[in-house]
PDB file of C-alpha atoms in Angstrom:
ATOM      1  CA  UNK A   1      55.409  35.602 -24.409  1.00 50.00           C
ATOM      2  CA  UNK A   2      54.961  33.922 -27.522  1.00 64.00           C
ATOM      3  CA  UNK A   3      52.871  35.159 -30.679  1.00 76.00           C
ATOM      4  CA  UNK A   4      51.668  31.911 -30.942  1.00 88.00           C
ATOM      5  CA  UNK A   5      49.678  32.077 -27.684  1.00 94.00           C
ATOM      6  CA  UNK A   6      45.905  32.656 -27.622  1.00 97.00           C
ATOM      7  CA  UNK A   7      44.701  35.016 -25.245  1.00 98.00           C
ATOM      8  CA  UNK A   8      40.858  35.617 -23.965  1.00 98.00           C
ATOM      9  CA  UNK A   9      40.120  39.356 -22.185  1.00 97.00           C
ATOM     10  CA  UNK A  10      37.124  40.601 -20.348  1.00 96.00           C
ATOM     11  CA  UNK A  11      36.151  44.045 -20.119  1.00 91.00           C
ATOM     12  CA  UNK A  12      38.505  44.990 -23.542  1.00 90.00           C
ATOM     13  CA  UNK A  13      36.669  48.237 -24.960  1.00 85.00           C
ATOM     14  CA  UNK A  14      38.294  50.454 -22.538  1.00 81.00           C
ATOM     15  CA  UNK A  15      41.014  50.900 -19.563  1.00 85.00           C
ATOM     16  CA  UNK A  16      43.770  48.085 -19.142  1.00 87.00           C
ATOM     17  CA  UNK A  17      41.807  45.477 -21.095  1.00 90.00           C
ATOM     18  CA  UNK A  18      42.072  47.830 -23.828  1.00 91.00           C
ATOM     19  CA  UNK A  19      45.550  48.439 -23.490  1.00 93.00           C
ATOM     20  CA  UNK A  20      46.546  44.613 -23.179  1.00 95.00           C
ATOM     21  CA  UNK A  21      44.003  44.005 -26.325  1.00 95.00           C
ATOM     22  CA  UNK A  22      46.096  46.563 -28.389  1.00 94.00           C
ATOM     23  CA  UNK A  23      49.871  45.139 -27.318  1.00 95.00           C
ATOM     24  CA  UNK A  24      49.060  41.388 -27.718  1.00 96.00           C
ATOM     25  CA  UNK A  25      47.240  42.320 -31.418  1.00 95.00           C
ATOM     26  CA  UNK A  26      50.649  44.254 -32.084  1.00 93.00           C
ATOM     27  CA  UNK A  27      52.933  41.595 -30.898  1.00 93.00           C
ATOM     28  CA  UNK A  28      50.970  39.229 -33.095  1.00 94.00           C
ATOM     29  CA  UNK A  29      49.145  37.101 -31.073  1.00 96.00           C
ATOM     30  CA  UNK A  30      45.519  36.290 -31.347  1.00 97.00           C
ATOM     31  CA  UNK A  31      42.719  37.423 -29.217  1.00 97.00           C
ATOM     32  CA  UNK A  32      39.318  37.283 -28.193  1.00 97.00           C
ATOM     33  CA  UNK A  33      37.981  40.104 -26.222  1.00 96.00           C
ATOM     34  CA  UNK A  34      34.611  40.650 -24.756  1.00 95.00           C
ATOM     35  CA  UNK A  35      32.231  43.490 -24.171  1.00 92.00           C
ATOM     36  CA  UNK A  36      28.697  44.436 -23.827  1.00 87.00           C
ATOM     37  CA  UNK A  37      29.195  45.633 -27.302  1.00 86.00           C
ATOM     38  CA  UNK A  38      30.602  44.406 -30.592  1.00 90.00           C
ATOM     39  CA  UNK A  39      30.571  48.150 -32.021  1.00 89.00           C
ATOM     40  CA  UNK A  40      32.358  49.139 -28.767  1.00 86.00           C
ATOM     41  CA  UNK A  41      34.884  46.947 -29.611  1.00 89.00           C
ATOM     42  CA  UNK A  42      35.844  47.006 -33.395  1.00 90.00           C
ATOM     43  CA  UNK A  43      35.793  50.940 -32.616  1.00 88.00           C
ATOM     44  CA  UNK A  44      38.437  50.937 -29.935  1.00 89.00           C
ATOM     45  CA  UNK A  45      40.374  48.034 -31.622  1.00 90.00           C
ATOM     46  CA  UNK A  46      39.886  47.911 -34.926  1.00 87.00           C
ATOM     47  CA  UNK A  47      38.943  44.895 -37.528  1.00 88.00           C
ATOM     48  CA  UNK A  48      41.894  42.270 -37.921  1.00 90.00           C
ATOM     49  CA  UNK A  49      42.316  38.495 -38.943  1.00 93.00           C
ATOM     50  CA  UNK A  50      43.642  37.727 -35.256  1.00 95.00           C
ATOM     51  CA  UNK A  51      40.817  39.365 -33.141  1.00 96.00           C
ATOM     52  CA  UNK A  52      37.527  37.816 -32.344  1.00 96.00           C
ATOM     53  CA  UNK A  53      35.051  40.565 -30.709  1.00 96.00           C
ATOM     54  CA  UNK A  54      32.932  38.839 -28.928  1.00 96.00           C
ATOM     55  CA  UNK A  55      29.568  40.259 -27.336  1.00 95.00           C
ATOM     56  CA  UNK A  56      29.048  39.110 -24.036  1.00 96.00           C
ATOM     57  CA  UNK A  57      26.765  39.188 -20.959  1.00 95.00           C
ATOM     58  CA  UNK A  58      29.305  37.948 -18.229  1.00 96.00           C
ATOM     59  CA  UNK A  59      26.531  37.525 -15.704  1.00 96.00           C
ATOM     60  CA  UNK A  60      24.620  35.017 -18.095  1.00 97.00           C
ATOM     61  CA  UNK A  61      26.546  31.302 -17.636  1.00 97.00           C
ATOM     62  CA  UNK A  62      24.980  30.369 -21.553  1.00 97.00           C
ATOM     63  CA  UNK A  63      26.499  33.699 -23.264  1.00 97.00           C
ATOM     64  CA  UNK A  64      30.002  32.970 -21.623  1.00 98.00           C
ATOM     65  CA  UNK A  65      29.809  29.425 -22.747  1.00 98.00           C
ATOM     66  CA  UNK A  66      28.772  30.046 -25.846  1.00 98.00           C
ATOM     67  CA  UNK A  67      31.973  33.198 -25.846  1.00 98.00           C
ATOM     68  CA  UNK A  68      34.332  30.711 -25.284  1.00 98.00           C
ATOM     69  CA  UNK A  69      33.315  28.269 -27.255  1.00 98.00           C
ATOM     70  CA  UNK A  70      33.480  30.825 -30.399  1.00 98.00           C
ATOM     71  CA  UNK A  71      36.826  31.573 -29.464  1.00 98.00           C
ATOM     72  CA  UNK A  72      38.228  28.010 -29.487  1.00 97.00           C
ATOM     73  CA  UNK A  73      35.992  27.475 -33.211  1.00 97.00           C
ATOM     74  CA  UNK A  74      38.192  30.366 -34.578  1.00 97.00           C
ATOM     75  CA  UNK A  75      41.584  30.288 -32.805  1.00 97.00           C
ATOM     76  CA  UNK A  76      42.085  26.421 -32.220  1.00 96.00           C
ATOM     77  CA  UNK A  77      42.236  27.024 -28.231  1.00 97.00           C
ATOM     78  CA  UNK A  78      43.072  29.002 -25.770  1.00 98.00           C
ATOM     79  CA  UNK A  79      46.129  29.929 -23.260  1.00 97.00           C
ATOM     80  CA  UNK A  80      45.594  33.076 -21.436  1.00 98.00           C
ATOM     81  CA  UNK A  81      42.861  33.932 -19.794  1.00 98.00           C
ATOM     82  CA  UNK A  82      42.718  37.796 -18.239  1.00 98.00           C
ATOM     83  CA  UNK A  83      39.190  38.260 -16.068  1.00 98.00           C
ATOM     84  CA  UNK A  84      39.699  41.785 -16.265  1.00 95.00           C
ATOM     85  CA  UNK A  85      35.685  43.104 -16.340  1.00 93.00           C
ATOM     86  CA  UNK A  86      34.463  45.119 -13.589  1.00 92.00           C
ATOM     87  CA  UNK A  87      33.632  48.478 -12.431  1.00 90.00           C
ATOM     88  CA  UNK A  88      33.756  50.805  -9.363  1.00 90.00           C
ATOM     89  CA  UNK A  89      31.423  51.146  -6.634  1.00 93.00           C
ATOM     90  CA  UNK A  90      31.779  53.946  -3.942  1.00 92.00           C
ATOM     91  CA  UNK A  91      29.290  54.677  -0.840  1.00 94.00           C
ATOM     92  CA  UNK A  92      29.435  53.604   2.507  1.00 95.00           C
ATOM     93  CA  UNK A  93      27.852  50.135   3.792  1.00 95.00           C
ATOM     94  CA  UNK A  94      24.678  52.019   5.241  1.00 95.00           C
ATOM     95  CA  UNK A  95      23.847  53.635   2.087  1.00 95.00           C
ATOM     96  CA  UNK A  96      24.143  51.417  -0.794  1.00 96.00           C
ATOM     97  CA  UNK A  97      21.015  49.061  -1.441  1.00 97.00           C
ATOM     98  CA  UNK A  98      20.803  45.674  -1.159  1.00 97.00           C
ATOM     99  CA  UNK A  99      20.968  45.679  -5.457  1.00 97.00           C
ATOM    100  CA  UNK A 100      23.830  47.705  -5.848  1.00 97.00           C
ATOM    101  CA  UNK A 101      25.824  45.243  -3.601  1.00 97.00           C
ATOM    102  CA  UNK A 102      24.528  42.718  -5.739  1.00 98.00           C
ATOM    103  CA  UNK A 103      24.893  44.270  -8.838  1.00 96.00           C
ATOM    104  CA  UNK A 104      28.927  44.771  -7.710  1.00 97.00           C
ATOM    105  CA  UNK A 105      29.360  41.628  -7.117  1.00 98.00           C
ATOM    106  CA  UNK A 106      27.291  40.073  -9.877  1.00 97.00           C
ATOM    107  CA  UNK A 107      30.491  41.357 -12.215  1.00 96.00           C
ATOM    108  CA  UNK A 108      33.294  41.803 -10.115  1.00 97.00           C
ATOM    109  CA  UNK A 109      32.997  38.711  -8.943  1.00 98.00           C
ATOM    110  CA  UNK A 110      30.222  35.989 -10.350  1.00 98.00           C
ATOM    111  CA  UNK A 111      31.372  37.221 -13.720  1.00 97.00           C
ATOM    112  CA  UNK A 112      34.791  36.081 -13.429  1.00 98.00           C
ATOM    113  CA  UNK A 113      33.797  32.678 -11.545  1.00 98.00           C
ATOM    114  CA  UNK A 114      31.427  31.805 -15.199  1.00 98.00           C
ATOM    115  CA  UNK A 115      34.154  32.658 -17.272  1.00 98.00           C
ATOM    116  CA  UNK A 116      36.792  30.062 -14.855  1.00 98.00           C
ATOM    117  CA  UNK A 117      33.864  27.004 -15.049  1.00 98.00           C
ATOM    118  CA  UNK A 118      33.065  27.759 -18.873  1.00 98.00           C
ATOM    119  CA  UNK A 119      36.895  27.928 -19.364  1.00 98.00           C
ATOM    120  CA  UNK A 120      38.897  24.817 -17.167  1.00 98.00           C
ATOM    121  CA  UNK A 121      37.600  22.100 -18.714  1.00 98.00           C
ATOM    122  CA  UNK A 122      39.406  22.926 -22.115  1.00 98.00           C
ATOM    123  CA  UNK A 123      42.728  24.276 -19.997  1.00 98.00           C
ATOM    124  CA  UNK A 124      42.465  20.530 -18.408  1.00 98.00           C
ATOM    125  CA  UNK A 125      42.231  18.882 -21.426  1.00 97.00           C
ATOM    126  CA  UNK A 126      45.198  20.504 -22.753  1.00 96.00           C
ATOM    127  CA  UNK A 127      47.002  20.290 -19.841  1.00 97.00           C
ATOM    128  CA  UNK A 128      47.854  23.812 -19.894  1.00 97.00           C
ATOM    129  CA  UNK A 129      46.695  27.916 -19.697  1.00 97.00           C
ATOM    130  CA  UNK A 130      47.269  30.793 -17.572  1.00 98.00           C
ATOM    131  CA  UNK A 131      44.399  32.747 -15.594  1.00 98.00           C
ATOM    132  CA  UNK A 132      44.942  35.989 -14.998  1.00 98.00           C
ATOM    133  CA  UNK A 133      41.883  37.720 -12.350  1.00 98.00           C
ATOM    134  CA  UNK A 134      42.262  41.347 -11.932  1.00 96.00           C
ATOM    135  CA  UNK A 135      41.687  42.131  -8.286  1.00 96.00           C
ATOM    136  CA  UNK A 136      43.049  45.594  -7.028  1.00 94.00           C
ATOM    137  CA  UNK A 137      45.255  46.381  -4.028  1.00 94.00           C
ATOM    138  CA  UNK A 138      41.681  47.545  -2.416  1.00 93.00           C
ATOM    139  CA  UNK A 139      41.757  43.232  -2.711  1.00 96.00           C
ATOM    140  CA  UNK A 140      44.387  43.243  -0.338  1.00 95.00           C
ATOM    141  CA  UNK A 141      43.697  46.431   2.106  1.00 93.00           C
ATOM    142  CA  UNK A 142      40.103  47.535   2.837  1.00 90.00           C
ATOM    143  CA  UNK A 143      41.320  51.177   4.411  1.00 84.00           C
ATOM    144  CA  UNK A 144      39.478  53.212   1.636  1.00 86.00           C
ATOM    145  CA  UNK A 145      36.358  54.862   3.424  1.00 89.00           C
ATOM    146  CA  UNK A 146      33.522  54.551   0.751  1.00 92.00           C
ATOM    147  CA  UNK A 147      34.990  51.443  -0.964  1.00 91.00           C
ATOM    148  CA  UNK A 148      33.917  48.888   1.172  1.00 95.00           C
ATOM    149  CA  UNK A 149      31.740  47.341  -1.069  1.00 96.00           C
ATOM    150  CA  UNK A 150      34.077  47.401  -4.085  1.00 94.00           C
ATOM    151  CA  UNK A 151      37.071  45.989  -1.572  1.00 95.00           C
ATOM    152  CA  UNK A 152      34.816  43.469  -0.746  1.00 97.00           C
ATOM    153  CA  UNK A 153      34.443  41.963  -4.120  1.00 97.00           C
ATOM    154  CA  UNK A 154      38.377  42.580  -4.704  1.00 97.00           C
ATOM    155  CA  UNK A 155      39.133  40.799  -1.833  1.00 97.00           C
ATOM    156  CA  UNK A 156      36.615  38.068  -3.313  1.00 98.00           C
ATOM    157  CA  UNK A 157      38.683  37.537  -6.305  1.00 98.00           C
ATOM    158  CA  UNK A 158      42.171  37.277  -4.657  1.00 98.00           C
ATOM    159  CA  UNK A 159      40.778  34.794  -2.133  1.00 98.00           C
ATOM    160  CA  UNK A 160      39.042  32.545  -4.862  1.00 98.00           C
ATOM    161  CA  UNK A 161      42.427  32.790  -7.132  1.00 98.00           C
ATOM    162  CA  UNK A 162      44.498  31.339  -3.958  1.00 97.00           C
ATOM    163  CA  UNK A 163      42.225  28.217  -3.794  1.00 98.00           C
ATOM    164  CA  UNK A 164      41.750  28.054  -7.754  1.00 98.00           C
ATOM    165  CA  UNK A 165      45.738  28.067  -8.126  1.00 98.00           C
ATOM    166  CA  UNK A 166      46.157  25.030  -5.755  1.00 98.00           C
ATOM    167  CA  UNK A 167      43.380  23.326  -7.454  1.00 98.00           C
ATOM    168  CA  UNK A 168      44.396  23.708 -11.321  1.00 98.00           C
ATOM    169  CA  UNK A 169      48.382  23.624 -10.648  1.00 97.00           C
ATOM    170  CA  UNK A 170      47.900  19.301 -11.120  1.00 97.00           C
ATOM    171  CA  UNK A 171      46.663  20.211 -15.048  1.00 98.00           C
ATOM    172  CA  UNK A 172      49.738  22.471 -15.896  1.00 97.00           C
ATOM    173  CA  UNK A 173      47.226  25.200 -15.112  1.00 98.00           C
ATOM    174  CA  UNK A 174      48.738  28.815 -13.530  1.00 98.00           C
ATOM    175  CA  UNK A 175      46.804  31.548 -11.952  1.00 98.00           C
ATOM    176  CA  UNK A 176      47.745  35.136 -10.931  1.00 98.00           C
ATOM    177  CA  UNK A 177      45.897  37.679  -8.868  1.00 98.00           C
ATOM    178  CA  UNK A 178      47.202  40.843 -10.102  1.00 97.00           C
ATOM    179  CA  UNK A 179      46.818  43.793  -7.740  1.00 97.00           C
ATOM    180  CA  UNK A 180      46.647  47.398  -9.960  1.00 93.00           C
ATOM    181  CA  UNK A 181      47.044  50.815  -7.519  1.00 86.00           C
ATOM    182  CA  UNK A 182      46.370  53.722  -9.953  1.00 78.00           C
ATOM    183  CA  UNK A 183      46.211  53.050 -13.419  1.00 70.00           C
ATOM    184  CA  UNK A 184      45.874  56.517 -15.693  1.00 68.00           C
ATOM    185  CA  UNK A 185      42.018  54.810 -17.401  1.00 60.00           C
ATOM    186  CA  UNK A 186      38.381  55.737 -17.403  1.00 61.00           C
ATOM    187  CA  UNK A 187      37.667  53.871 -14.047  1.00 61.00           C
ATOM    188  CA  UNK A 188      36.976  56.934 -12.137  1.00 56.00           C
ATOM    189  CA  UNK A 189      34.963  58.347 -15.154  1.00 61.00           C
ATOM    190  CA  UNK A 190      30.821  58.152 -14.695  1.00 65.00           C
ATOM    191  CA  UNK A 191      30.978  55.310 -16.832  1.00 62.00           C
ATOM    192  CA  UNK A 192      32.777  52.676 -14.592  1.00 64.00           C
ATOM    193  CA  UNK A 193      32.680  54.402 -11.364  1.00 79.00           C
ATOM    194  CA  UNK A 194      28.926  53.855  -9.605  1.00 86.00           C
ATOM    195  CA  UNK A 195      27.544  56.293  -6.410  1.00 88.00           C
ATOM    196  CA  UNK A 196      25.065  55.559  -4.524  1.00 86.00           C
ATOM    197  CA  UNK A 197      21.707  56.354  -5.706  1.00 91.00           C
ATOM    198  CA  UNK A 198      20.819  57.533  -1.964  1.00 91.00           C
ATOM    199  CA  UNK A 199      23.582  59.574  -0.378  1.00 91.00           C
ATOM    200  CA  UNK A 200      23.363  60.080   3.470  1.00 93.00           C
ATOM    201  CA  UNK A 201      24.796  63.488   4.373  1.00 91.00           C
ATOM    202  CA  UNK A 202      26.571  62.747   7.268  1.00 93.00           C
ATOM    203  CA  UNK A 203      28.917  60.701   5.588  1.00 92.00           C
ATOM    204  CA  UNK A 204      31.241  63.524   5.201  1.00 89.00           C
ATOM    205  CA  UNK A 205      34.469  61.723   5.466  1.00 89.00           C
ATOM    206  CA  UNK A 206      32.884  59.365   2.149  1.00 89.00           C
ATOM    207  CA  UNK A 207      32.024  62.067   0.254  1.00 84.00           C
ATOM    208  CA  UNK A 208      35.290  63.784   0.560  1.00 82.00           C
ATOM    209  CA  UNK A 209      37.104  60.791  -0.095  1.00 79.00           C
ATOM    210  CA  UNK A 210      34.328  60.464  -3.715  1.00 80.00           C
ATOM    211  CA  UNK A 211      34.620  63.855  -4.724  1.00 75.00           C
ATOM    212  CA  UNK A 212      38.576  63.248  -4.484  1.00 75.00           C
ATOM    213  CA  UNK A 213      38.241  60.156  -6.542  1.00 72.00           C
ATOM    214  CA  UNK A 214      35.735  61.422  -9.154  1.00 72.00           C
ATOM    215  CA  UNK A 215      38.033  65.048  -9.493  1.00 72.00           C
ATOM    216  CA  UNK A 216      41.662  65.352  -8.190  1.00 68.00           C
ATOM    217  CA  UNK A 217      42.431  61.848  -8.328  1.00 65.00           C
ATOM    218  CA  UNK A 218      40.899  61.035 -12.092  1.00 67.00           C
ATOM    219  CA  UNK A 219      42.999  61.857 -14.418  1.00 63.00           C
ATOM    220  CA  UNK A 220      46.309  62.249 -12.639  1.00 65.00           C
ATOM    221  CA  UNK A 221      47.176  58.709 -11.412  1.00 69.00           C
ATOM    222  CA  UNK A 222      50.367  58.036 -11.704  1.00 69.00           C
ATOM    223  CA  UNK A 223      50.466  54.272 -13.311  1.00 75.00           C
ATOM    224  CA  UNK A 224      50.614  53.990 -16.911  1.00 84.00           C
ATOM    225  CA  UNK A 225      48.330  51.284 -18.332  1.00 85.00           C
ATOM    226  CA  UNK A 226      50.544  50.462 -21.125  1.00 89.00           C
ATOM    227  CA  UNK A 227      53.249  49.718 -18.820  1.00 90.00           C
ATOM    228  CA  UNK A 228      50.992  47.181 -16.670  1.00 91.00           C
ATOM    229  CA  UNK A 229      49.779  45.692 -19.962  1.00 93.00           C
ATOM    230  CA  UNK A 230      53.980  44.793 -20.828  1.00 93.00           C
ATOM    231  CA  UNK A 231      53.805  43.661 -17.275  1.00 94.00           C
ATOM    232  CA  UNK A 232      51.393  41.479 -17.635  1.00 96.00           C
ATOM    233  CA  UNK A 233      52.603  39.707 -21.374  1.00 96.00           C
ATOM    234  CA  UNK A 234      55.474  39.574 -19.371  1.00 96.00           C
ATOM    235  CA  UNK A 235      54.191  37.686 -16.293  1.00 97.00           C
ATOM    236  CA  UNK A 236      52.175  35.403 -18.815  1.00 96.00           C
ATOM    237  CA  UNK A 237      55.549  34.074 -20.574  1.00 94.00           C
ATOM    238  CA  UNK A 238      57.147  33.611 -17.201  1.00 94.00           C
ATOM    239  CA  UNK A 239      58.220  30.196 -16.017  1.00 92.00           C
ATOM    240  CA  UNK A 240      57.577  30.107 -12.364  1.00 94.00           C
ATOM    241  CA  UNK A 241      54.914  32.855 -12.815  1.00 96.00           C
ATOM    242  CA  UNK A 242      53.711  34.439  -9.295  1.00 97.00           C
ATOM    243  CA  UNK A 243      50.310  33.770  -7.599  1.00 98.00           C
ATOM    244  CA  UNK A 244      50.044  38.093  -6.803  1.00 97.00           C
ATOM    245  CA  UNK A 245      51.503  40.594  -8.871  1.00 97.00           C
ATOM    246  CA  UNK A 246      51.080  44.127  -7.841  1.00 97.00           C
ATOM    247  CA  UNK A 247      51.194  46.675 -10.231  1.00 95.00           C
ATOM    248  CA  UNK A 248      52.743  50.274  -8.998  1.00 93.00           C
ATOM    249  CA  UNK A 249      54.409  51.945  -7.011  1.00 92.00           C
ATOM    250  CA  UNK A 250      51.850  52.756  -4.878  1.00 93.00           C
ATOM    251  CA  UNK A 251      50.374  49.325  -4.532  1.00 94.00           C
ATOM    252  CA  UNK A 252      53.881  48.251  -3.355  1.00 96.00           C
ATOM    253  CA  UNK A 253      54.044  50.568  -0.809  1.00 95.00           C
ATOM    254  CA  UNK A 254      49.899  50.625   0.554  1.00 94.00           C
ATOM    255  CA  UNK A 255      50.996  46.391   0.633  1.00 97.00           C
ATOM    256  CA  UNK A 256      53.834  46.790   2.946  1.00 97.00           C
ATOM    257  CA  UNK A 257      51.945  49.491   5.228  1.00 96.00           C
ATOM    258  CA  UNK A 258      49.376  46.623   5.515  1.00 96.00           C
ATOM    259  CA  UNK A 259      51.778  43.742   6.071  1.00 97.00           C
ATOM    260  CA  UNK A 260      53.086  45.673   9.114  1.00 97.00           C
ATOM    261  CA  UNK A 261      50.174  46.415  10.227  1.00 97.00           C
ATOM    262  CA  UNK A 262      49.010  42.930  10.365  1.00 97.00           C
ATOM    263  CA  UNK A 263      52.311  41.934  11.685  1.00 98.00           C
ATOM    264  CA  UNK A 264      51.648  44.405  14.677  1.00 98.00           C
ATOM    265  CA  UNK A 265      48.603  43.095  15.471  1.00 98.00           C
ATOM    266  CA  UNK A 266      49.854  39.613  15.800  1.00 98.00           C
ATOM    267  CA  UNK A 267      52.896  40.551  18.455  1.00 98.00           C
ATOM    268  CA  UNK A 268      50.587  43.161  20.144  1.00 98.00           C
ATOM    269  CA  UNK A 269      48.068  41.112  20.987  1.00 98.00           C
ATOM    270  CA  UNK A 270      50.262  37.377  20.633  1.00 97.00           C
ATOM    271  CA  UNK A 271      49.187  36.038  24.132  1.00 97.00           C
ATOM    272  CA  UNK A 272      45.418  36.419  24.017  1.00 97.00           C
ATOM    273  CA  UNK A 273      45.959  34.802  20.555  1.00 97.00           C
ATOM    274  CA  UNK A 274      47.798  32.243  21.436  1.00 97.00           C
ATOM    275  CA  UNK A 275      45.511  31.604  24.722  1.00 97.00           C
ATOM    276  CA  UNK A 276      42.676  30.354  23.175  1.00 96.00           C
ATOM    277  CA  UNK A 277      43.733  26.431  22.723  1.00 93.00           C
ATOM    278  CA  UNK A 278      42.619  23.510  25.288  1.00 95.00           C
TER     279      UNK A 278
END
């Protein structure tokens, strides 16, 4: 990917945004990043001629207008896009509240959608860019008891990047969903993973499956952000770039197990499917 490429990251103070931020600023290229805080930011990153820190409330339409409107001021434009901002949410459907669905959703999905409308019209008029929306392979297979809600919003963003890849492709526009398994980050710290504020006890099975998340499973994933970060600058200076990249071992193999489920389904049950015409 080429130095001379402007890039524009989401959710950069920490975790893979963090780790992109750092690779593109040492492979020379310029970048904007965004945060809830500036300090956040220049702390993690650092001061430098090519990066803008930018604070920005992602659910407020003005404040990402006015974030990418800074960016094109200081850089000239803009060519990569990465909607990488979000956080964890584990509880079962019953027990989160009606606000912490929303509140989910609000960044993990609405968030990304502002930064798209605030950003297309200046990818159009160039006739050019790369989106990049970070999904998860929980955006491709719902089986995680306890994640429903966070799946939900995953599966949000790599239906929406689909349709938006159709829709841009006539401006010299590309899009890619990428699909992360376990990335070695802070996600499953306090800090970007969210519980439910009213646990119901008989959800055994979903507080096993927490517990595992917020202990064994923190801290020994097995992906290595700096790897998905290359991955990614790599994708981004690709030709015929794809529409979903998954990222790991273990999202390759959780894809396939779905695939043949799905594929099961189908041929088990291919005559009442196929029975249901005039």
């Amino acid at each position: 990917m080429g130095s001379d490429k402007v890039w524009f990251v989401t959710g950069a103070s920490k975790g893979l945004g963090l780790s992109l931020v750092k690779k593109l600023l040492n492979n020379g290229n310029k970048v904007a990043a965004t945060s809830r805080s500036i300090d956040d930011l220049n702390k993690a990153v650092g001061v430098s001629d090519n990066f803008l820190p930018l604070a920005v409330s992602l659910v407020t339409e003005q404040s990402v207008a006015d974030a990418i409107s800074q960016t094109i001021s200081r850089f000239g434009r803009i060519d990569v896009v990465v909607n990488n901002a979000g956080y964890g949410l584990t509880g079962s459907l019953e027990e989160l509240s009606d606000k912490e669905t929303r509140d989910n959703f609000d960044i993990n999905v609405f968030g990304s959608l502002n930064v798209i409308r605030a950003v297309m019209p200046h990818l159009r008029a160039q006739q050019s860019g790369h989106i990049f929306n970070i999904s998860s392979i929980g955006g491709f297979t719902s089986s995680f008891p306890g994640f429903g809600i966070y799946c939900a919003t995953k599966f949000a963003v790599t239906g929406f990047s689909g349709a938006l890849a159709e829709e841009v492709k006539e401006f010299g526009v590309k899009v890619t969903v990428v699909l992360p398994g376990y990335f070695r980050t802070n996600f499953l710290e306090p800090d970007s993973l969210n519980v439910p504020k009213n646990e119901i006890a008989e959800y055994k099975k979903v507080r096993e499956i927490q517990n595992a998340h917020q202990n064994s499973i923190n801290g020994n994933q097995a992906g290595d952000p700096e790897k998905a970060a290359a991955a990614m600058i790599e994708v981004a200076g690709a030709v015929d770039a794809p529409l979903n990249l998954f990222l790991g071992q273990d999202a390759y193999d959780i894809a396939y197990q779905k695939i043949e489920t799905v594929k099961n389904d189908l041929e088990n049950w291919k005559e009442l499917t196929t029975s249901t015409g005039f």
